[in-house]
Tab-separated table of C-alpha atoms and ligand atoms in Angstrom:
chain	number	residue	atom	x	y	z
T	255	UNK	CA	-8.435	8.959	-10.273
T	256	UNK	CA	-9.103	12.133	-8.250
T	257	UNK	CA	-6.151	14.290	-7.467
T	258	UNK	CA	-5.557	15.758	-4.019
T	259	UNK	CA	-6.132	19.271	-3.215
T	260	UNK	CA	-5.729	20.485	-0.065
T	261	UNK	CA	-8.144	23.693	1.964
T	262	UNK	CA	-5.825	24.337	3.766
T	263	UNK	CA	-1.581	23.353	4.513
T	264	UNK	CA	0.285	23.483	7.901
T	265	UNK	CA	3.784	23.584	8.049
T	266	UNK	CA	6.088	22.485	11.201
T	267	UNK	CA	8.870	25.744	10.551
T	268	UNK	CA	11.490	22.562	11.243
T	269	UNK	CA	10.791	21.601	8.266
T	270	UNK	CA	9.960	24.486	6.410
T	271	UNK	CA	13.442	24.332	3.805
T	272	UNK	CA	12.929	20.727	3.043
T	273	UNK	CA	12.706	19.976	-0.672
T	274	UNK	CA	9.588	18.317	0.115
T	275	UNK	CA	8.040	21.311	1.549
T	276	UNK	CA	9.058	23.561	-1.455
T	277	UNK	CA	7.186	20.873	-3.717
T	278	UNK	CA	3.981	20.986	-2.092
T	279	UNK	CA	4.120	25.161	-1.365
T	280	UNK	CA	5.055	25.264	-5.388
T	281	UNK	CA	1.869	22.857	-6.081
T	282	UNK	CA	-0.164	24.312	-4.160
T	283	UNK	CA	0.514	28.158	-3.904
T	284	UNK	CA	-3.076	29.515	-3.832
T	285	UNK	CA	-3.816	27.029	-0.517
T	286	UNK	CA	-3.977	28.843	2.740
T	287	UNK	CA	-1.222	28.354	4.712
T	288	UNK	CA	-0.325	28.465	8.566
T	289	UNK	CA	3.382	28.069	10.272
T	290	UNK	CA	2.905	26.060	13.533
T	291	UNK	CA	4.719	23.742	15.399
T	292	UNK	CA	2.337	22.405	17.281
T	293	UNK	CA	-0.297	19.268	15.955
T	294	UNK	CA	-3.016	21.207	14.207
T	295	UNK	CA	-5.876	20.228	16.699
T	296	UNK	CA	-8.688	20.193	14.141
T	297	UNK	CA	-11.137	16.996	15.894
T	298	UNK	CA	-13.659	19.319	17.275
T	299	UNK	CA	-14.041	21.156	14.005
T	300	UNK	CA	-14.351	18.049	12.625
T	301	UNK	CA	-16.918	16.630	14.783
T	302	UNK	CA	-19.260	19.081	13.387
T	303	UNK	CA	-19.362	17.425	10.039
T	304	UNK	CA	-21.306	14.144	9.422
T	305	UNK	CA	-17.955	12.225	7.728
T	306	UNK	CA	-15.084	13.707	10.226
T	307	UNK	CA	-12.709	11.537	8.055
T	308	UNK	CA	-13.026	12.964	4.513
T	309	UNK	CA	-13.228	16.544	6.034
T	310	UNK	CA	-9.812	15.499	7.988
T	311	UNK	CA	-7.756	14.636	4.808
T	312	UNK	CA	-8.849	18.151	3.282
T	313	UNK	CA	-6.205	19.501	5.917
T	314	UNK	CA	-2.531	18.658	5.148
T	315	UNK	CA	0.200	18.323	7.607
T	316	UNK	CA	3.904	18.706	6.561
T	317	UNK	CA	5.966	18.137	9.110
T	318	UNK	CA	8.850	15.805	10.537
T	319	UNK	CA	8.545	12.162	11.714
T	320	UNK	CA	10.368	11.777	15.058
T	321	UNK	CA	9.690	8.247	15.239
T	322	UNK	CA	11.168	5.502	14.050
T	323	UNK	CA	11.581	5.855	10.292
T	324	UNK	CA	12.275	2.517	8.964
T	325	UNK	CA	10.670	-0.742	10.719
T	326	UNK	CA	9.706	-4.144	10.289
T	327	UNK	CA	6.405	-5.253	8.791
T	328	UNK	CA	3.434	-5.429	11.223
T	329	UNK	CA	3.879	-9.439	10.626
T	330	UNK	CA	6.760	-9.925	12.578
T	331	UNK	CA	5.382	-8.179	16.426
T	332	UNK	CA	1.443	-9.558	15.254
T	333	UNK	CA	-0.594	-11.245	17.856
T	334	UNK	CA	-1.399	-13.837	15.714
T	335	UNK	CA	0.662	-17.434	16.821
T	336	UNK	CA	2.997	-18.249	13.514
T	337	UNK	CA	2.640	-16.019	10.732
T	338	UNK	CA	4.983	-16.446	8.083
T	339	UNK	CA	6.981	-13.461	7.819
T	340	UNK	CA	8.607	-11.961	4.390
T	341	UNK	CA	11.608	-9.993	6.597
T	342	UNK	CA	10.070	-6.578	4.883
T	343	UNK	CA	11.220	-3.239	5.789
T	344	UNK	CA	8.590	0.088	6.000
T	345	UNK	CA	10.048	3.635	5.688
T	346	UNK	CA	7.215	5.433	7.263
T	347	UNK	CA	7.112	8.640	4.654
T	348	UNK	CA	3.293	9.971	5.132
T	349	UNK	CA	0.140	9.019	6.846
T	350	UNK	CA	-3.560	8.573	5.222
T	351	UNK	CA	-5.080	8.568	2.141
T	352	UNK	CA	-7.060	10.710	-0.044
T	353	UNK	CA	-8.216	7.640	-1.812
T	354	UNK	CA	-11.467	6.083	0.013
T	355	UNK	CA	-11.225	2.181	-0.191
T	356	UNK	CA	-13.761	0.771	1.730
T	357	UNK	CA	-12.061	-1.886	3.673
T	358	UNK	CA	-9.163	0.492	4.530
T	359	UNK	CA	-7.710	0.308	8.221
T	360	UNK	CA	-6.395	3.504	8.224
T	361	UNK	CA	-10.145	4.985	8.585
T	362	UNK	CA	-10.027	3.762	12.683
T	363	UNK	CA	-7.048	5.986	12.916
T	364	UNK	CA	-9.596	8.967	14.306
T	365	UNK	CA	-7.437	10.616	16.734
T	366	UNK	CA	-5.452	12.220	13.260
T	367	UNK	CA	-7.630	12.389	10.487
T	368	UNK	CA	-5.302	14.406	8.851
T	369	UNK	CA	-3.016	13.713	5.617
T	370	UNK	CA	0.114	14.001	7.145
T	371	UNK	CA	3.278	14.349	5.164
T	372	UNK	CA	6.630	13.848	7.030
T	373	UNK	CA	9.214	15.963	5.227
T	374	UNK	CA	12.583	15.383	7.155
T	375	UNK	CA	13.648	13.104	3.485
T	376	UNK	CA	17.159	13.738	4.396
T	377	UNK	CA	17.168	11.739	8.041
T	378	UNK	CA	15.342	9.368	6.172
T	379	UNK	CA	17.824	8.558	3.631
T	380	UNK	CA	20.294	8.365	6.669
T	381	UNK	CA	18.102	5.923	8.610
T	382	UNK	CA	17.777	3.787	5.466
T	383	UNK	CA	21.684	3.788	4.904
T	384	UNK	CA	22.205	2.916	8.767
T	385	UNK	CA	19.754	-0.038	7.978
T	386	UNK	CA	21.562	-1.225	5.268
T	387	UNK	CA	24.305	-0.795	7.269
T	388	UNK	CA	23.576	-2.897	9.920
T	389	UNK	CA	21.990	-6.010	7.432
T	390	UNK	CA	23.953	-8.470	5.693
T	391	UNK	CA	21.451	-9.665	3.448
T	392	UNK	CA	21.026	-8.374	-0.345
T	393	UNK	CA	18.003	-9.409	-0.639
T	394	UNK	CA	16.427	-6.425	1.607
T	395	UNK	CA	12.957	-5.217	0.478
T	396	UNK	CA	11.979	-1.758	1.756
T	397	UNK	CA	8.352	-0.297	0.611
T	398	UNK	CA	6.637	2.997	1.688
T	399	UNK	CA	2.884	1.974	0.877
T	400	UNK	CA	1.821	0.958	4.633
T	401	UNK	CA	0.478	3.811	6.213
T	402	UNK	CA	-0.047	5.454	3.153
T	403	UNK	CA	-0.027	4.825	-0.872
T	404	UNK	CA	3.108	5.449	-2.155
T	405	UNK	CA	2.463	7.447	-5.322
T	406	UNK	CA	-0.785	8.936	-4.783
T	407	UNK	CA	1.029	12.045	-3.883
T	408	UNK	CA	4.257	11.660	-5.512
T	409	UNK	CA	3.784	14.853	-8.102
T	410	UNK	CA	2.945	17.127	-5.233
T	411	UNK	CA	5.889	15.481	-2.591
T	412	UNK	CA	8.728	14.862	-5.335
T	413	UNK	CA	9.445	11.671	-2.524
T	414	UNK	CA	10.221	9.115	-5.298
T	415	UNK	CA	13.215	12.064	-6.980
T	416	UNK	CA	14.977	10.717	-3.796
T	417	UNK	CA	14.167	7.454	-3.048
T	418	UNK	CA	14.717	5.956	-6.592
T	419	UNK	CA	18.578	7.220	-6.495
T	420	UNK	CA	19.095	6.629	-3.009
T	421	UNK	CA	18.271	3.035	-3.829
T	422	UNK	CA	19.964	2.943	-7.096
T	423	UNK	CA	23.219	3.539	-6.158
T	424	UNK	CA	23.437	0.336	-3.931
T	425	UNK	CA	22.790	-3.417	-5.099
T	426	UNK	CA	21.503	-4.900	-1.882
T	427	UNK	CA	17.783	-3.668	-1.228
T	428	UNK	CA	15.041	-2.842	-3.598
T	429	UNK	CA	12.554	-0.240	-2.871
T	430	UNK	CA	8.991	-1.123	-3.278
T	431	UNK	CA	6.508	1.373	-4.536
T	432	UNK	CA	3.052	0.286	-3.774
T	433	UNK	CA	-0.234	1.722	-5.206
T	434	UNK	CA	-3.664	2.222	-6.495
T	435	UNK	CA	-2.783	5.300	-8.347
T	436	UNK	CA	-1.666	5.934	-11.904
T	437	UNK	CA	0.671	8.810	-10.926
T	438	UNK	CA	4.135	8.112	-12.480
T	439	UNK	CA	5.269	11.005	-14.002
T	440	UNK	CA	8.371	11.426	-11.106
T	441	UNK	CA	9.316	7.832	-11.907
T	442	UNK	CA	9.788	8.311	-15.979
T	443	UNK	CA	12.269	10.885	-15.389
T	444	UNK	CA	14.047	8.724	-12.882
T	445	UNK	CA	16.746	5.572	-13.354
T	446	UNK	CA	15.812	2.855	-11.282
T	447	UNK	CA	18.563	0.907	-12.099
T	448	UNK	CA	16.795	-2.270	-11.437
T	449	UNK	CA	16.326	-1.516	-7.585
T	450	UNK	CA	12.988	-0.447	-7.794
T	451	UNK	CA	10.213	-2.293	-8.557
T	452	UNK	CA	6.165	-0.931	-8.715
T	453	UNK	CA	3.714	-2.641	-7.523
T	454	UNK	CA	-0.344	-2.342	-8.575
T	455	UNK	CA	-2.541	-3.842	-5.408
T	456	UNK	CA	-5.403	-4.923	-7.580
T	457	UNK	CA	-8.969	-6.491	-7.999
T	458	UNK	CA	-11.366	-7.383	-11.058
T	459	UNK	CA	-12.212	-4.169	-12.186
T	460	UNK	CA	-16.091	-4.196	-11.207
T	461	UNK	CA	-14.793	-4.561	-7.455
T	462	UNK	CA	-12.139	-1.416	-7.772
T	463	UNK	CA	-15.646	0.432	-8.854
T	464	UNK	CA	-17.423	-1.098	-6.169
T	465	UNK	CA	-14.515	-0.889	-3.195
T	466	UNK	CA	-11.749	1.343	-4.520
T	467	UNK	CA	-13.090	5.375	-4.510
T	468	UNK	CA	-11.501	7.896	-5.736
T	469	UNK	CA	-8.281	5.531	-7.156
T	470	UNK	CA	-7.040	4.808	-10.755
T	471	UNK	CA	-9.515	2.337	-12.735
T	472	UNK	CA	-8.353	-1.112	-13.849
T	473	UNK	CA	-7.036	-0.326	-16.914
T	474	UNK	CA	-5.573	3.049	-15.474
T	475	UNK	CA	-3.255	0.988	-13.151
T	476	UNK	CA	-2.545	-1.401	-15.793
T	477	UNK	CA	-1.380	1.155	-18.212
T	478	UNK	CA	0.275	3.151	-15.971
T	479	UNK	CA	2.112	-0.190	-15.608
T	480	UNK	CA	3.415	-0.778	-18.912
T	481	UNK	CA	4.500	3.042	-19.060
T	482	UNK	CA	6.891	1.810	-15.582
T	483	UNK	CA	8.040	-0.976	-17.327
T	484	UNK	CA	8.962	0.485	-21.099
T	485	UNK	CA	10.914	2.718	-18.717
T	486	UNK	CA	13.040	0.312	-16.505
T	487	UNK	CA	10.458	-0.421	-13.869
T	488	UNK	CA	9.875	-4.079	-12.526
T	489	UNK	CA	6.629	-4.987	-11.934
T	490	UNK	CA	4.709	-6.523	-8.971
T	491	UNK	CA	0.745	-7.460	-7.912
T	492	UNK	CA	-0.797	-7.165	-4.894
T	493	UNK	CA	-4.101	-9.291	-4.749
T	494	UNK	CA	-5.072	-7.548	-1.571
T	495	UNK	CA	-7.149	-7.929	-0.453
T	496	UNK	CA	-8.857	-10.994	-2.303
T	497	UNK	CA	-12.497	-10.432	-1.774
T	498	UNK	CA	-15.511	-13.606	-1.717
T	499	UNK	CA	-18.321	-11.948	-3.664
T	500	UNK	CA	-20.659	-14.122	-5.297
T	501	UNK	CA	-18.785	-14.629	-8.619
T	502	UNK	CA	-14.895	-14.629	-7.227
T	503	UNK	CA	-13.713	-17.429	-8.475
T	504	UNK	CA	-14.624	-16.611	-12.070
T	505	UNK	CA	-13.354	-12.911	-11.656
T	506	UNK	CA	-9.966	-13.840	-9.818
T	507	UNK	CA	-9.332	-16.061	-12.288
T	508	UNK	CA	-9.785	-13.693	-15.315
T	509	UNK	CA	-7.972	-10.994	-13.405
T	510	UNK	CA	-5.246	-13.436	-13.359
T	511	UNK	CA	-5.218	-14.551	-16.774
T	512	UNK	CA	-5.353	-10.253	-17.614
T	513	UNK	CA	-2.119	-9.424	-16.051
T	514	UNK	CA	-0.201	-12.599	-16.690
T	515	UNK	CA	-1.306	-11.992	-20.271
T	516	UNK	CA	-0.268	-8.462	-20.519
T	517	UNK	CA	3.004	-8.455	-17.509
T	518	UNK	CA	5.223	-10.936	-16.317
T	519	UNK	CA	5.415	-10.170	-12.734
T	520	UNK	CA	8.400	-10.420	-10.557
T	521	UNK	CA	6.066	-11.025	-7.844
T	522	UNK	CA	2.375	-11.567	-6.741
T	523	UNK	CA	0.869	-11.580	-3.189
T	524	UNK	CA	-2.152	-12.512	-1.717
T	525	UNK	CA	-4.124	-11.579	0.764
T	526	UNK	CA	-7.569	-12.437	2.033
T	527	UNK	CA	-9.731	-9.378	3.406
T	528	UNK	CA	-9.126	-9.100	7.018
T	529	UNK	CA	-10.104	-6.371	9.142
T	530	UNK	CA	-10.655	-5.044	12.811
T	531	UNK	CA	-14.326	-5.294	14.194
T	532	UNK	CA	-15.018	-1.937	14.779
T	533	UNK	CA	-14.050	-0.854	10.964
T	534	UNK	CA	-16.875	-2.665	9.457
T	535	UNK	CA	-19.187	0.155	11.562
T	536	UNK	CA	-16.973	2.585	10.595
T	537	UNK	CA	-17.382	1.808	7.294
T	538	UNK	CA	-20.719	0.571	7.566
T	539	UNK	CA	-21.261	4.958	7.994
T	540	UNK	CA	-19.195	6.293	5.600
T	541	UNK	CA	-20.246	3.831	2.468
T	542	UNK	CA	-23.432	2.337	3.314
T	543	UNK	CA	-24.377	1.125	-0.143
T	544	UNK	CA	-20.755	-1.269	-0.120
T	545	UNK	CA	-21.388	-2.717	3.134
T	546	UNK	CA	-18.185	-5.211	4.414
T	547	UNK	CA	-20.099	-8.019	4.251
T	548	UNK	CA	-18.978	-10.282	1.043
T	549	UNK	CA	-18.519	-13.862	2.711
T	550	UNK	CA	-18.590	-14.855	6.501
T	551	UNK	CA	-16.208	-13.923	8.663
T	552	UNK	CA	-15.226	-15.484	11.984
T	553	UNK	CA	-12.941	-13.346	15.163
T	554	UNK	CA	-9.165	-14.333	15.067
T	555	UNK	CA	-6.999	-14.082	18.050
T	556	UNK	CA	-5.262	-10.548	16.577
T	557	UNK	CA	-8.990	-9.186	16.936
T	558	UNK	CA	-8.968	-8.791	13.012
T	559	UNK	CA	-12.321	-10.194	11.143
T	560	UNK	CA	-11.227	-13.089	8.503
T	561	UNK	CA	-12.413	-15.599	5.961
T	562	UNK	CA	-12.624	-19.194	7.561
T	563	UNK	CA	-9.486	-21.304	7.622
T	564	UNK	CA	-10.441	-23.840	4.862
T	565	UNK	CA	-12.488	-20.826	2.739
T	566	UNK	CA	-9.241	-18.185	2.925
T	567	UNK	CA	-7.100	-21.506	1.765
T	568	UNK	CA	-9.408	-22.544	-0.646
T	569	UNK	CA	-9.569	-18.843	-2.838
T	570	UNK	CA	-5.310	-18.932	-2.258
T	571	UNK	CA	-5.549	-22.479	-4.049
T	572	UNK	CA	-7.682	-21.199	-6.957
T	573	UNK	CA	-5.523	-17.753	-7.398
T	574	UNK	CA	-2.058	-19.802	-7.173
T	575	UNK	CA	-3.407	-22.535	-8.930
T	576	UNK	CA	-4.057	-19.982	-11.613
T	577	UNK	CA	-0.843	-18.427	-11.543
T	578	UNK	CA	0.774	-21.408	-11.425
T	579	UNK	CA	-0.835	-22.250	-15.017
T	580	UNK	CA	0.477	-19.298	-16.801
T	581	UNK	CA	4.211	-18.921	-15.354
T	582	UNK	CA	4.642	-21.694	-12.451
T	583	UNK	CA	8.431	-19.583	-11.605
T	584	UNK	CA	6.322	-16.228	-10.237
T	585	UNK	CA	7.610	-15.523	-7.040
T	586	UNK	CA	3.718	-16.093	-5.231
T	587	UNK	CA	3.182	-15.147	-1.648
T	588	UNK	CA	0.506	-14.793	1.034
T	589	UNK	CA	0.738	-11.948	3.344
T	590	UNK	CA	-0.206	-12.157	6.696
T	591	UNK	CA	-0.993	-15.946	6.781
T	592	UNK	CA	0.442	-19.020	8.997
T	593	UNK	CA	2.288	-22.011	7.956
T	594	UNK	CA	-0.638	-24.626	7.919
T	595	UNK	CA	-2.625	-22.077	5.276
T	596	UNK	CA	1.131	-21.833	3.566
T	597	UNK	CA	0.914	-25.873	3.440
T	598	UNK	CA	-2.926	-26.497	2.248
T	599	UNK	CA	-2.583	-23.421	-0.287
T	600	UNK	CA	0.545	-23.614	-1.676
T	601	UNK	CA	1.714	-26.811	-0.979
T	602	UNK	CA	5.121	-25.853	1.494
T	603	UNK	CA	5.981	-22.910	4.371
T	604	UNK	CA	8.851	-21.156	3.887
T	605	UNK	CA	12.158	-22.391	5.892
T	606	UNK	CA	12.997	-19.003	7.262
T	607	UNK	CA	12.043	-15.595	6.546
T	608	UNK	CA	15.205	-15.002	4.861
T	609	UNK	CA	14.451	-18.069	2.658
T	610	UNK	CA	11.325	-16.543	1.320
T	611	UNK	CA	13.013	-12.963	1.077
T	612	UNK	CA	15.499	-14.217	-0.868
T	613	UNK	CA	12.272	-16.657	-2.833
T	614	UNK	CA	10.498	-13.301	-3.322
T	615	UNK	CA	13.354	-11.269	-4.946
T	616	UNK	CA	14.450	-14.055	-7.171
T	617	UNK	CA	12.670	-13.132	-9.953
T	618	UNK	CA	14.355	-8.945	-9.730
T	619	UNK	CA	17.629	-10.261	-10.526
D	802	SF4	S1	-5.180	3.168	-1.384
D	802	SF4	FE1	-4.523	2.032	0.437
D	802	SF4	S2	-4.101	3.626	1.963
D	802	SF4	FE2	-5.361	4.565	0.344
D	802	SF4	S3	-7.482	4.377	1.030
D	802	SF4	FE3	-7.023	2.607	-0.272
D	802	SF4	S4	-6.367	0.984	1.176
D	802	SF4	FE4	-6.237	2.956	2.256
């Protein structure tokens, strides 16, 4: 994995005492360093280089999130008729990536290309007790890996030294870390009290060398795993997204037969590669020997690129069916999929989303 370094840090002063702020000055006291409170306006610096984007994330932004900081999952407000939604819960902590995975949707985001880190930790905790506050359920699953991994700066942000004991001093939700990284160190020194569980988003290991740039290998993840685990950690997959080169059905089903062999999950999703149309051009620049082109694609009504129907349910039957044959209890989900693909790949569609929110989390307690 290659660790981030920043050229050069801007701090908002509003946020200039956070703890957060004090980790990444402390990490990274030799960077140049500028006091604003205004957006550094970098894009026509940028322009001048031929990949804007990887120039962008050499610039880091700390500063304070005056949106919303905890939402729903992009499922539930998606233009696409009937998805089946989990009821999951963001806390929107950073934005970007200094990981490059080729089919990643955050590289259309051009008006910031910047790695933005929102430091105001305190008004997050707050907005995440108001949440719980307001929900009855305690089955509530809250991840920070959208807009951003969730690890893949946690030795330089310290975010997970306040999110693991925020979470583990309630019983109702359990915070989801979700990553490509092998950076744990924060979490071994932290009690997770069985609220937080880590999840890997994975692929056979010749596709993380082919897609995945810059991340932790395979068998980094996978070790980086077991370390979570022998420490308290549950454990979770993410097979997203699942990817139709020539040889997938072999490969998913060894990757399968890897982690069931080596983890017993406490839950697995899947998700077929899906992606807006102007990304593939995007991407098409920026990695031109991994071109997005494994498998054909046809225009859904969200605008996103996908598998056909029957070929995105027929790769969910062979993965499930897989899982299925070494623990049939694994809490299995798609993500991002509609109830007839529920019913031809795994045989039923979830009652409500509570009823699969309270399916997925089954296997935590
Ligand atoms: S790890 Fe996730 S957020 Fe980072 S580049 Fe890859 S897909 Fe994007």
């Amino acid at each position: 994995m290659i660790h981030y370094r920043p050229s050069k840090i801007y701090i908002d002063p509003i946020v200039q005492d956070s703890p957060i702020t004090q980790n990444i000055l402390k990490t990274f006291s030799d960077v140049p360093c500028e006091y604003t409170s205004e957006k550094p306006s970098l894009l026509s610096e940028l322009d001048r280089y031929s990949d804007p984007l990887l120039e962008g994330k050499k610039h880091l932004w700390v500063t304070q999130n005056k949106g919303k900081l905890v939402k729903k999952c992009g499922a539930s407000t998606s233009a696409l008729q009937n998805l089946v939604c989990c009821n999951y819960f963001i806390l929107d902590f950073s934005f970007n990536c200094h990981f490059e995975c080729v089919y990643c949707f955050l590289q259309e985001y051009t008006n910031l290309p910047l790695m933005v880190v929102y430091a105001n930790i305190e008004e997050m905790l707050s907005a995440l007790q108001g949440l719980l506050d307001t929900l009855s359920s305690s089955n509530i699953r809250i991840g920070t890996g959208e807009m951003a991994d969730s690890l893949a700066l946690d030795e330089i942000t310290g975010f997970s030294r306040h999110l693991i004991p925020f979470f583990a001093s309630q019983k109702r939700a359990f915070l989801e870390l979700k990553t490509k990284s092998d950076r744990i160190q924060n979490l071994l020194n932290s009690d997770p009290k069985g609220q937080t569980v880590v999840a890997w988003s994975l692929n056979p290991p010749s596709y993380i060398q082919k897609y995945d740039f810059k991340t932790a290998s395979f068998e980094e993840r996978l070790e980086a795993a077991k370390e979570c685990e022998k420490a308290g950690y549950k454990i979770a997959f993410h097979l997203d997204p699942l990817i139709a080169e020539p040889t997938w059905k072999k490969d998913y089903e060894e990757l399968v037969e890897q982690l069931f062999s080596r983890f017993n999950p406490v839950w697995v999703s899947l998700g077929a590669l899906r992606f807006n149309a102007n990304l593939r051009s995007i991407a098409q620049k920026r990695f031109p020997n991994t071109p997005l082109k494994a498998g054909e694609f046809i225009s859904a009504p969200d605008g996103k690129k996908r598998y056909f129907r029957q070929f995105r349910e027929e790769i969910y039957q062979t993965v499930y069916g897989t899982i299925a044959k070494y623990n049939r209890q694994t809490p299995t989900y798609l993500c991002m999929e509609n109830g007839v693909v529920w019913q031809n790949s795994m045989g039923c569609v979830p009652s409500s989303e509570q009823a699969l929110e309270k399916h997925i989390v089954s296997a935590v307690r």
